[in-house]
Short mmCIF file of C-alpha atoms and ligand atoms in Angstrom, two decimals:
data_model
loop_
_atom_site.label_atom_id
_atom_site.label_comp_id
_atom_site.label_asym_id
_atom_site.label_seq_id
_atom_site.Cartn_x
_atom_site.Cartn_y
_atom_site.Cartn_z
CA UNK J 378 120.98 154.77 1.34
CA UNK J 379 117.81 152.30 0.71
CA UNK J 380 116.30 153.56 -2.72
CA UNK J 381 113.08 152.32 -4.58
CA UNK J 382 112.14 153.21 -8.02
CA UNK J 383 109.08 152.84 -9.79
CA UNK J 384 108.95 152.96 -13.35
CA UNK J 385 105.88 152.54 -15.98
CA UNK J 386 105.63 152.72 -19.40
CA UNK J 387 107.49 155.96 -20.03
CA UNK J 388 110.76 153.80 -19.22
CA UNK J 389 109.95 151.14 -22.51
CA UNK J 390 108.40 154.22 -24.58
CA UNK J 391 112.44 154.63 -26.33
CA UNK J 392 112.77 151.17 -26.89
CA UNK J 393 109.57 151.18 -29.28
CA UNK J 394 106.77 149.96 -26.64
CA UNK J 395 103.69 152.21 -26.65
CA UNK J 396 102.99 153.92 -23.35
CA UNK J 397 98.91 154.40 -22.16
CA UNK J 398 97.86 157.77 -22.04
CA UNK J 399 100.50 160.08 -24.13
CA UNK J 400 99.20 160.91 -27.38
CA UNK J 401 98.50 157.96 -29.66
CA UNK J 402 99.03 155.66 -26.45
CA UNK J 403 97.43 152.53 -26.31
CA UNK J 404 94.21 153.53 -24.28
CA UNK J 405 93.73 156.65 -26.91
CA UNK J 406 93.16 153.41 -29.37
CA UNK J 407 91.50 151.05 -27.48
CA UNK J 408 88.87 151.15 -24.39
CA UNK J 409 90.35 149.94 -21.67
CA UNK J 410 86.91 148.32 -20.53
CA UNK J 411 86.94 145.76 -22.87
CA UNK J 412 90.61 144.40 -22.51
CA UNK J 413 92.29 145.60 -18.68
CA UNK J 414 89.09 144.81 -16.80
CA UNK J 415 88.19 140.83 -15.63
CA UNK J 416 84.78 141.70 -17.34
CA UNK J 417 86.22 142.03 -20.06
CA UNK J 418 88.27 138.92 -20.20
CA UNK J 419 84.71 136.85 -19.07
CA UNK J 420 82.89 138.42 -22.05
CA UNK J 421 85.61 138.35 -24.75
CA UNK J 422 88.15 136.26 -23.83
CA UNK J 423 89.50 135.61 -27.40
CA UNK J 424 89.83 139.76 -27.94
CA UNK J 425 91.54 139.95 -24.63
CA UNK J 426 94.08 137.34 -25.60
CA UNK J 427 94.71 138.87 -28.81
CA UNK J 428 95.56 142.24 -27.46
CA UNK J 429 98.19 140.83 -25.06
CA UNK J 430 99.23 138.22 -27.91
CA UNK J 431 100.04 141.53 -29.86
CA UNK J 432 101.71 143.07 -27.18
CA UNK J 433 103.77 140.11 -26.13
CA UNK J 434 105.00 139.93 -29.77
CA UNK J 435 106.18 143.70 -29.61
CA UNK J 436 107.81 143.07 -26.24
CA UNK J 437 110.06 140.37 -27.91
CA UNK J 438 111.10 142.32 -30.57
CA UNK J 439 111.84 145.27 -28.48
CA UNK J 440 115.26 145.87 -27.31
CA UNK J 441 115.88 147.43 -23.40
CA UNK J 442 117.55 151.22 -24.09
CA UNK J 443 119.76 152.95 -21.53
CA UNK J 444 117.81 153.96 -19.01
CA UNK J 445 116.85 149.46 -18.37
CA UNK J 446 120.46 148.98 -18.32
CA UNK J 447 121.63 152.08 -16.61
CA UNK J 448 118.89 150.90 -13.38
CA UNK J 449 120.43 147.42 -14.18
CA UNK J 450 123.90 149.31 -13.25
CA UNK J 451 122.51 150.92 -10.15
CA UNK J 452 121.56 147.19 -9.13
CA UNK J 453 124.93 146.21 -9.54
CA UNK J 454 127.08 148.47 -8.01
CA UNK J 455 125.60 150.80 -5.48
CA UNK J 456 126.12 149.98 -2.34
CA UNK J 457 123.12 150.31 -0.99
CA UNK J 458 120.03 148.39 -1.31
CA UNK J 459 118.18 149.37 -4.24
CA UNK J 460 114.42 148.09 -4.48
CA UNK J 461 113.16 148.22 -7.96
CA UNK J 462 109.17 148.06 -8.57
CA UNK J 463 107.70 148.19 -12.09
CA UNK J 464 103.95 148.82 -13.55
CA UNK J 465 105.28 147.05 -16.85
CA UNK J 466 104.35 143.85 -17.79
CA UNK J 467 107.18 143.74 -20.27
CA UNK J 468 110.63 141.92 -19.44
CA UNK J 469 113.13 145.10 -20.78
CA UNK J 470 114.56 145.32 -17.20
CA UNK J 471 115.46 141.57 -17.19
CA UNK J 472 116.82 141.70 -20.54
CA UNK J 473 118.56 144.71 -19.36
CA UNK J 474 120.12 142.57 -17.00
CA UNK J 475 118.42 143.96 -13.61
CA UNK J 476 118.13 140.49 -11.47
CA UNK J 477 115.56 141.15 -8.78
CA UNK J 478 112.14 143.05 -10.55
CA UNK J 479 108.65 143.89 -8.33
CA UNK J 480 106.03 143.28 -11.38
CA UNK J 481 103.31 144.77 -9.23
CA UNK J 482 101.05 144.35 -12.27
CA UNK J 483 102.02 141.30 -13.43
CA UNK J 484 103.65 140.31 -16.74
CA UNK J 485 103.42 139.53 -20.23
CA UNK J 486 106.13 136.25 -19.62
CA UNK J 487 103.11 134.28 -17.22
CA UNK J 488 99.99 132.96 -17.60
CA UNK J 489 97.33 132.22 -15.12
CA UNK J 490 94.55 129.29 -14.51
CA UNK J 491 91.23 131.42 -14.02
CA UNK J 492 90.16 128.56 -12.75
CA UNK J 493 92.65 126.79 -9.89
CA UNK J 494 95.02 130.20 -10.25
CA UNK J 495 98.02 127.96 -11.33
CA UNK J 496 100.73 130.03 -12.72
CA UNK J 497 103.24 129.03 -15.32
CA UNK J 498 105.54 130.14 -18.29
CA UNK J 499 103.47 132.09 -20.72
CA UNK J 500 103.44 130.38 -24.81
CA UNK J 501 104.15 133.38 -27.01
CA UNK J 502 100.50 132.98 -28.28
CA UNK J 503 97.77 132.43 -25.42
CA UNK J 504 94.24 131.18 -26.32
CA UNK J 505 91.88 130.70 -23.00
CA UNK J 506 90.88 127.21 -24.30
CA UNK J 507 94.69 126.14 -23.82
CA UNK J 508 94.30 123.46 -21.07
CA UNK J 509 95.63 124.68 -17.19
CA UNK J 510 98.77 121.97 -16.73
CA UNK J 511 97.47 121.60 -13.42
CA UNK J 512 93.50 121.32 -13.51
CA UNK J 513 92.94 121.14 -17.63
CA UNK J 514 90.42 123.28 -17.49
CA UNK J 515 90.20 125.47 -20.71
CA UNK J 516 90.71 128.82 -18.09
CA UNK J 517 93.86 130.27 -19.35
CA UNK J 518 94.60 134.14 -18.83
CA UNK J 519 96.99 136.92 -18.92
CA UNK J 520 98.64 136.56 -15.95
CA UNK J 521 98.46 140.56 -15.31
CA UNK J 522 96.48 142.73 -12.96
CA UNK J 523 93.47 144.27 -14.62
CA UNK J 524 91.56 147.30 -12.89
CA UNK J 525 89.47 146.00 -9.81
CA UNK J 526 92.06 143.73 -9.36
CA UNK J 527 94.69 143.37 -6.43
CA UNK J 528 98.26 144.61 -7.06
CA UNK J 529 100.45 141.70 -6.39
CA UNK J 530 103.82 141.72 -3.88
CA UNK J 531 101.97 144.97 -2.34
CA UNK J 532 103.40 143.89 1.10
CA UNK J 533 107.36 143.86 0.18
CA UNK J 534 106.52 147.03 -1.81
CA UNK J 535 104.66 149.17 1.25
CA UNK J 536 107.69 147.61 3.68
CA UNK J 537 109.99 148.83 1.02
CA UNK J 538 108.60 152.17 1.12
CA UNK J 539 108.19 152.66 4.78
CA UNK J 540 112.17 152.46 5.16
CA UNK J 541 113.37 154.00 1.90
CA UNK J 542 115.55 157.03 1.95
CA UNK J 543 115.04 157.92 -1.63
CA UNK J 544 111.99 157.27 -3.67
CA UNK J 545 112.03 157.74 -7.42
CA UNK J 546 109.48 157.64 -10.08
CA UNK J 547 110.10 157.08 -13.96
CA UNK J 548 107.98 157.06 -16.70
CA UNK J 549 104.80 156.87 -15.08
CA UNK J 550 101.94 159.22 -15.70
CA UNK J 551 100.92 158.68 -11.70
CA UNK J 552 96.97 158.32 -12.61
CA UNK J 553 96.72 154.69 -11.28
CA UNK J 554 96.41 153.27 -8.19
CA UNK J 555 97.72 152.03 -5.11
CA UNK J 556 101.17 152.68 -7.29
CA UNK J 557 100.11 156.54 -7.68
CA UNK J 558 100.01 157.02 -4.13
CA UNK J 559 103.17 155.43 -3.66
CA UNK J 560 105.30 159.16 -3.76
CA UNK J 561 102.66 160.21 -0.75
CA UNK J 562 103.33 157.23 1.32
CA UNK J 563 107.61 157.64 0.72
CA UNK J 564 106.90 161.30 1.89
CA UNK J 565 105.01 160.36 4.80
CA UNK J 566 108.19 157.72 5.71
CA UNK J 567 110.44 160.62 5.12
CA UNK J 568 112.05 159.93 2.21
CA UNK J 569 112.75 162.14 -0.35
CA UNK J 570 111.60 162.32 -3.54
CA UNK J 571 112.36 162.11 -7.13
CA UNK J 572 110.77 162.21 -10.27
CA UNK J 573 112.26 161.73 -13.87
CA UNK J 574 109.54 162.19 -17.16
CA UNK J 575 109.73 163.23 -19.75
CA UNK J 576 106.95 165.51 -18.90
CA UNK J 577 105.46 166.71 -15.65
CA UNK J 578 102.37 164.01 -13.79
CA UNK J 579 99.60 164.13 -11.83
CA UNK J 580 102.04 163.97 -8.90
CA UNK J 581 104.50 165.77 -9.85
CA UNK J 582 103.94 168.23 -6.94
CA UNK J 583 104.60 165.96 -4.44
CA UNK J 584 107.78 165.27 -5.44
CA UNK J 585 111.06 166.97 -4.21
CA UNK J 586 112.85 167.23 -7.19
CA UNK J 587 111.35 166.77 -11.01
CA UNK J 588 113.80 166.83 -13.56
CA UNK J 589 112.14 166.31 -17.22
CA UNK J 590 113.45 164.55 -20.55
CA UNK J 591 113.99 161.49 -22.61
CA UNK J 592 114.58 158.61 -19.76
CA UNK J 593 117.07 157.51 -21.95
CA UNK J 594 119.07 160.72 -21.07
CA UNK J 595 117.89 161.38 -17.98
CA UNK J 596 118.09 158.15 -16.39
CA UNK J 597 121.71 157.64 -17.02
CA UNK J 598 122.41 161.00 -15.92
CA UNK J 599 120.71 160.24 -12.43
CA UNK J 600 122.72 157.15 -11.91
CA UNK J 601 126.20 157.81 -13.57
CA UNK J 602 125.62 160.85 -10.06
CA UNK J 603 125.00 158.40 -7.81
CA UNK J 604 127.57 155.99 -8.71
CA UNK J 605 129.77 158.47 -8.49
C1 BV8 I 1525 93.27 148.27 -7.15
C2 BV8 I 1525 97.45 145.91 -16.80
C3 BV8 I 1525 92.49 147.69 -4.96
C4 BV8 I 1525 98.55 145.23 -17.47
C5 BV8 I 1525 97.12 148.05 -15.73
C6 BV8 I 1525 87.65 154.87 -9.54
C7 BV8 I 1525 86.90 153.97 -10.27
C8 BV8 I 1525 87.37 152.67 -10.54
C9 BV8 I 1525 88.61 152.26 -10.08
C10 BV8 I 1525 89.35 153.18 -9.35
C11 BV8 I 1525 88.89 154.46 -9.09
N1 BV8 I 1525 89.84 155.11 -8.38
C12 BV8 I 1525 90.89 154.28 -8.19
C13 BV8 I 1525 90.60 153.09 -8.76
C14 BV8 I 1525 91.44 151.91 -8.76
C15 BV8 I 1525 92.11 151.72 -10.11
C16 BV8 I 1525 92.63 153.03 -10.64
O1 BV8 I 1525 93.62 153.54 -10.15
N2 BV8 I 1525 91.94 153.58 -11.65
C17 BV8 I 1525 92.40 154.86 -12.19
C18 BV8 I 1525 92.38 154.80 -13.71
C19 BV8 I 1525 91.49 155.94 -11.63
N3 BV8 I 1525 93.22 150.85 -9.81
C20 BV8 I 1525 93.02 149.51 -9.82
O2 BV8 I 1525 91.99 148.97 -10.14
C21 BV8 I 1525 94.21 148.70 -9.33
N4 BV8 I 1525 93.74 147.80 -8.31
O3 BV8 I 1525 93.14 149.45 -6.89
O4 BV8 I 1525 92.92 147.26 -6.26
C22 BV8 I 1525 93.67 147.77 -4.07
C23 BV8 I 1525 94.24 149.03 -3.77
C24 BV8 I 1525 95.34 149.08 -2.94
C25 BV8 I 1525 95.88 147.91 -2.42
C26 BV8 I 1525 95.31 146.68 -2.75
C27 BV8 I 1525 94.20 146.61 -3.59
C28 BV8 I 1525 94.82 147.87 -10.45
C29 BV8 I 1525 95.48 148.81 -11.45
C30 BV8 I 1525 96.24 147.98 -12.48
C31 BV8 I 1525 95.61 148.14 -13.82
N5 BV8 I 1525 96.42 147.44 -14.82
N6 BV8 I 1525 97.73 147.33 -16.68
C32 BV8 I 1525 98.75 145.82 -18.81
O5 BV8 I 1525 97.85 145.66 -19.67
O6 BV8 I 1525 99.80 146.45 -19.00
S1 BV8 I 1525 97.26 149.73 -15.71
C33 BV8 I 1525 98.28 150.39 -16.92
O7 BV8 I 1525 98.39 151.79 -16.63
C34 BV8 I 1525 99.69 149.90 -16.82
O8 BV8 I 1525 99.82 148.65 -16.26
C35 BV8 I 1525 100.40 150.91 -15.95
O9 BV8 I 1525 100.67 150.30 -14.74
C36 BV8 I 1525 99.36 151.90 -15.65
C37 BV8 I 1525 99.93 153.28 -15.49
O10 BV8 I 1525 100.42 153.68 -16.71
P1 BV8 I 1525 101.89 154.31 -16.77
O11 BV8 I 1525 102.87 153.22 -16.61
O12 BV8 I 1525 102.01 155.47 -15.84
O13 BV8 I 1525 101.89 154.79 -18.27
P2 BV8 I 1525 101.12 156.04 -18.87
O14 BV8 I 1525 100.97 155.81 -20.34
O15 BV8 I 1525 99.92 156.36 -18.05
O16 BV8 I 1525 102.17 157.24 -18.66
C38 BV8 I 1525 103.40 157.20 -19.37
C39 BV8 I 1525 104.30 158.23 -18.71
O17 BV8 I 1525 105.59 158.12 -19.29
C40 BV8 I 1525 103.82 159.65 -18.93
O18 BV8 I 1525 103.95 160.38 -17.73
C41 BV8 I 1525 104.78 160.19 -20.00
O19 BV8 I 1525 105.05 161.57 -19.81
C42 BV8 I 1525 106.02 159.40 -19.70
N7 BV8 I 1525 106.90 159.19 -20.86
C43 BV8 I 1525 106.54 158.97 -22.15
N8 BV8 I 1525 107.65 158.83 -22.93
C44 BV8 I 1525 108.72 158.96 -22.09
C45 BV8 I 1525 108.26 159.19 -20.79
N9 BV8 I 1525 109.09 159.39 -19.73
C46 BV8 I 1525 110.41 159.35 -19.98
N10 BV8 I 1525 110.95 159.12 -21.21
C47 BV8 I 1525 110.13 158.93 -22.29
N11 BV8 I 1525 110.68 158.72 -23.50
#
């Protein structure tokens, strides 16, 4: 079987990371507007860079929990080819020791020229006037994907899709897109369709099968079955 899994914050919630939207989540504290949106970034760089600085630091002193290294397990020794896309910009899922991760929305570990879009090896503190290595232009950003902004690897992740057999969600709220539509487009391949949260989403009626609880639990669960 070809499976792809999608996971978002939910997944890193256990291992200390704040998700977005559950209660006390990091958009109930801050307005997304003035630190997710390219705007943003052009009128307050220096804020920008602090929130991710922040965030980068929390990342590093996070540890990945059992439901990174269970997927990490999956990877390893199912036999079929498992596709794994994240909406995290954190590296749990490396850590966890998963070797081939779809950061559709970029992550915390690269920065970006705003300038000549050269990419390179995030410093754990980022300051925009930080010289580009390639152009030296003061342009340095987050190298994530803000809103109004293009998705990246969107092409291996719709062909990945289109010939899955199982499609399964974790952790994610489903309230952004193109990845919230992803469920619709698996169902439209003919794949089926599972979702593990710890509470239901705004697709959760589009899936199959829902089952709800701590992804440390029910993550495990799912894959201890299918490596079974
Ligand atoms: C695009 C940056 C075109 C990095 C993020 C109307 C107006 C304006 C815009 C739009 C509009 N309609 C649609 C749009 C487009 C917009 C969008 O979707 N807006 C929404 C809000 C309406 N999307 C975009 O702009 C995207 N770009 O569309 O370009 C395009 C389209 C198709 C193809 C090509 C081009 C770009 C979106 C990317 C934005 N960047 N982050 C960063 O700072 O991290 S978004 C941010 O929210 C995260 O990156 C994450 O990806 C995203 C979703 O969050 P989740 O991961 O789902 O987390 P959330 O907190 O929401 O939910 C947590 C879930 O976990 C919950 O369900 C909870 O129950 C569960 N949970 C909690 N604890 C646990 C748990 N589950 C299990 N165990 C637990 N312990």
């Amino acid at each position: 079987m070809r499976i792809v899994i999608l996971t978002g914050a939910g997944i890193s919630a256990e291992s200390g990371l704040s998700t977005f939207r559950d209660k006390g989540g990091i958009w109930s504290r801050y307005d997304l507007k003035d630190l997710a949106t390219p705007e943003a970034f052009a009128r307050n760089p220096a804020f920008v860079h602090e929130f991710y600085n922040m965030r980068r630091a929390n990342v590093r002193k996070a540890k990945p929990n059992p439901a990174h290294e269970s997927l990490a397990r999956l990877e390893k020794n199912y036999p079929g080819e498992v596709t794994l896309v994240t909406q995290n910009v954190d590296d749990l899922h490396e850590r966890a020791g998963h070797s081939r991760v779809i950061h559709m929305h970029g992550r915390h570990g690269s920065a970006l020229c705003a300038e000549c879009g050269h990419r390179w090896e995030a410093p754990e503190v980022m300051r925009v006037e930080d010289p580009c290595p390639a152009c030296g232009r003061p342009a340095t950003r987050p190298d994530v994907v803000w809103f109004g902004e293009i998705p990246y690897h969107m092409d291996e992740i719709l062909g990945a899709l289109a010939r899955a057999d199982l499609f399964v969600a974790i952790g994610t709220s489903g309230t952004v897109y193109p990845a919230a539509g992803f469920v619709a487009q698996a169902r439209e391949t003919g794949s089926r369709t599972l979702e593990l949260n710890l509470e239901s989403s705004a697709q959760t009626r589009l899936f199959d099968e829902t089952r709800t609880g701590p992804a440390t639990e029910i993550v495990p669960q799912w894959v201890d079955e299918m490596l079974a």
